[in-house]
């Protein structure tokens, strides 16, 4: 069991005694030790006593330990098998993920039989099914003295009623009830699976050989990330004393505020200010798209945890104590929770947006086969490692500097200027780097920055704020959960003929980016498939939870979820293999069958090539046969195989966001600073752009420094989002470099004695084109330029050509191009527990002519695993009062290293240069996340194998162990 006991780091620090003494009903060690009949030696100041572990726990987190007593020893009876005596023992843990997780149910079994196969001793212990770890005494009694071969099966019946587990945040009672029996069955049958029983073995391609220096750059902060030297927003803040901030949060999802009084709080020592709406010089608003987000709630609370006031003080301790003294009187109101409730109550932020092609109703009516369906699926917490953070310091004349962990410095600047009621030129926002943003820092940092800015102005002192994990998860928005309803028409060959769909996104309490997110879902409901007749619409619902926001894919994943669901349902209904149905429906040829439902041509048909290459590299046909053979001989452990495509539109759908600026300065020693409007969040944007500048100026990496993103260097920027950071800012930097190169060529030409057109910049020199013998060092050209009074600083600007979109007519060309890929995934599902493991993944992805293959590979692998998390282990749960239950690392499980595919192969589509983009490259940040649908579909394929073929295979999303277990029960007709 050791590899699933906490994690290596924790095992190195924690103690077995501690794990027992804490008396958690889900502690991992107790069931094992109980099954082994352990006793504890308890030592007090005066005497020592021995207690069987089975008698040690007395109730929920209660033990027989007296004050002052400690666990001194754990005694295990020595097992000395007499002749013919045989011991069977096992430990099985069910949790959301393999490592670093708490059990849902854990069981330990130890059964001794004699030479005649009669059970002599039996101990069965379960964790997670009662208020404490318990033995299954009735089941044990049912075994003793009986023949193992007969009694083992009968005991399963006894176990069915031995415990009455409860529902909690970790799982439903039904799952736990089922597990009590099926863990026993797993023990009895001994059926082993990769999921629980086999060591984690990983196969990995190793590093790629990249022979071009400008593309082989390692992430510019890689060493800083792993050594801790990279400075994040709060690292800088911590270097000197700053005031701290703690929020006062509403304990209702929806309520009227009757009274607010901070008098007592303000009197507490160490408190410098308690700020509320009345203290704001400008607007009490941080809403990015619509002014519907008060910085402080005044008369109405619209989600559980909404901030009513902030305490600013000398220490967090003082702030927290004072926050508890702020008196707020609420009158609770009924809350709208979930999309269905919002629909029932007609609660929306937006009206419908619709896209159509042909006459979908007629095509549906005429289709040989039709079905209706519905799918409700969950959102996702960003779980960036660095939580939301900002600090601010006021300067002279109403100016202020804000350091923010944001994807969108210009918007932070705009919000701060509105809240403080000063013009934007008074506000400088710097964004050094983020420890992950994933869309969660496109708008959700606005309020954090506004709190510290307001506090800095009010107190005249620098102020810092970094949310702790619980606050961050409770206060900030997530990926939108959706409810989709659809009607599908298809033929017997599995071709989709018509699709009608309605998508409703849970937007949460304010609009935020819900409109463009619901739009992008609509734009991606085709994924990579040609749908001849379509009529779809989407809309954002208004509910009383955090305001849901951008998250890698930005609605695209939600649209694709729907069509991938539809593809599988068509496959199961027609009896065709899902990969056959998917392939038949891919965009193909030219003209109408290669045009989206918004009438944009897909362009050169890469999807077909990618698809074939992925099938090939994965040896799909061969492995399909192997999976079938496996499934035929394994009743409770099944494998599944699937391939899914992705086609993702690159550009902000709000056309004017597709612009970027840069400011490149060269010093007279030839060293270069590059400023651009993009932000670095780990995605390698700076690294890619450094490579762009190296190529443009012919300089080595050491000559080029990437500068902190700041609004006083490059103004009026767009969010670094929509995967377009490198496309937009890279092109802007290249434009600035071209300007500088032209100026420098004029200086270098007389130095080289050649015409201006003959000058090229390579390897740190200006040289005569094609003649390396005639060259001068770049630095020398720069010092000459300075002496000749030639400007060495230039701005660059770029706007994406040829795109526009108009919702009033639903017409235009929204995307500059599409990024495509395909993934093949194979999973193994343990039918006893519902847990799964990804055995192998093969990805072929199109990044054009990569700016940096290593960085792109990191984006593909990381995006894929993040998508897997959304689709499998990560589950958001709110209680009936609208309080987020999963607000910590112990209740919300992102994938960890042991969830990585056991074999993970990534290939970049070769010869893929994209016309009209920066150095022929394509955006990569978001699209690979959607390749993770291959895992969801592979799981579904495995679930299907638990029953007869035919019929839809329903699978909830996220496909947690609990959901998979339920799907198997349904499939197997249990
Ligand atoms: N990769 C890392 N390591 N960290 C992140 O926060 N965000 C993703 C993606 N990859 C993210 C990431 C999202 S949501 C987007 S839109 C893009 O990076 C943004 O960066 P780009 O436009 O430079 O690709
Ligand atoms: N993607 C990401 N962020 C955005 C978009 C988009 O399409 N539009 C507005 N913000
Ligand atoms: Mo990414 S969701 O566009 O920040």
mmCIF file of C-alpha atoms and ligand atoms in Angstrom, residues 407 438-439 442 550-554 720-723 926, ligand 3:
data_model
loop_
_atom_site.group_PDB
_atom_site.id
_atom_site.type_symbol
_atom_site.label_atom_id
_atom_site.label_comp_id
_atom_site.label_asym_id
_atom_site.label_seq_id
_atom_site.Cartn_x
_atom_site.Cartn_y
_atom_site.Cartn_z
ATOM 1 C CA UNK A 407 -2.916 38.247 -17.707
ATOM 2 C CA UNK A 438 -4.969 29.513 -17.301
ATOM 3 C CA UNK A 439 -7.552 32.223 -17.948
ATOM 4 C CA UNK A 442 -7.727 37.466 -17.281
ATOM 5 C CA UNK A 550 -12.009 32.318 -18.848
ATOM 6 C CA UNK A 551 -10.349 28.942 -18.555
ATOM 7 C CA UNK A 552 -8.039 27.431 -21.184
ATOM 8 C CA UNK A 553 -10.263 26.846 -24.188
ATOM 9 C CA UNK A 554 -12.718 29.586 -23.214
ATOM 10 C CA UNK A 720 -2.649 37.522 -22.964
ATOM 11 C CA UNK A 721 -5.331 35.049 -23.856
ATOM 12 C CA UNK A 722 -7.026 33.204 -26.675
ATOM 13 C CA UNK A 723 -3.648 31.458 -27.215
ATOM 14 C CA UNK A 926 -5.290 26.143 -25.428
HETATM 15 MO MO1 LIG B 3 -6.867 31.718 -21.972
HETATM 16 S S1 LIG B 3 -8.632 30.974 -21.265
HETATM 17 O O1 LIG B 3 -7.684 32.523 -23.273
HETATM 18 O O2 LIG B 3 -6.575 32.901 -20.802
#
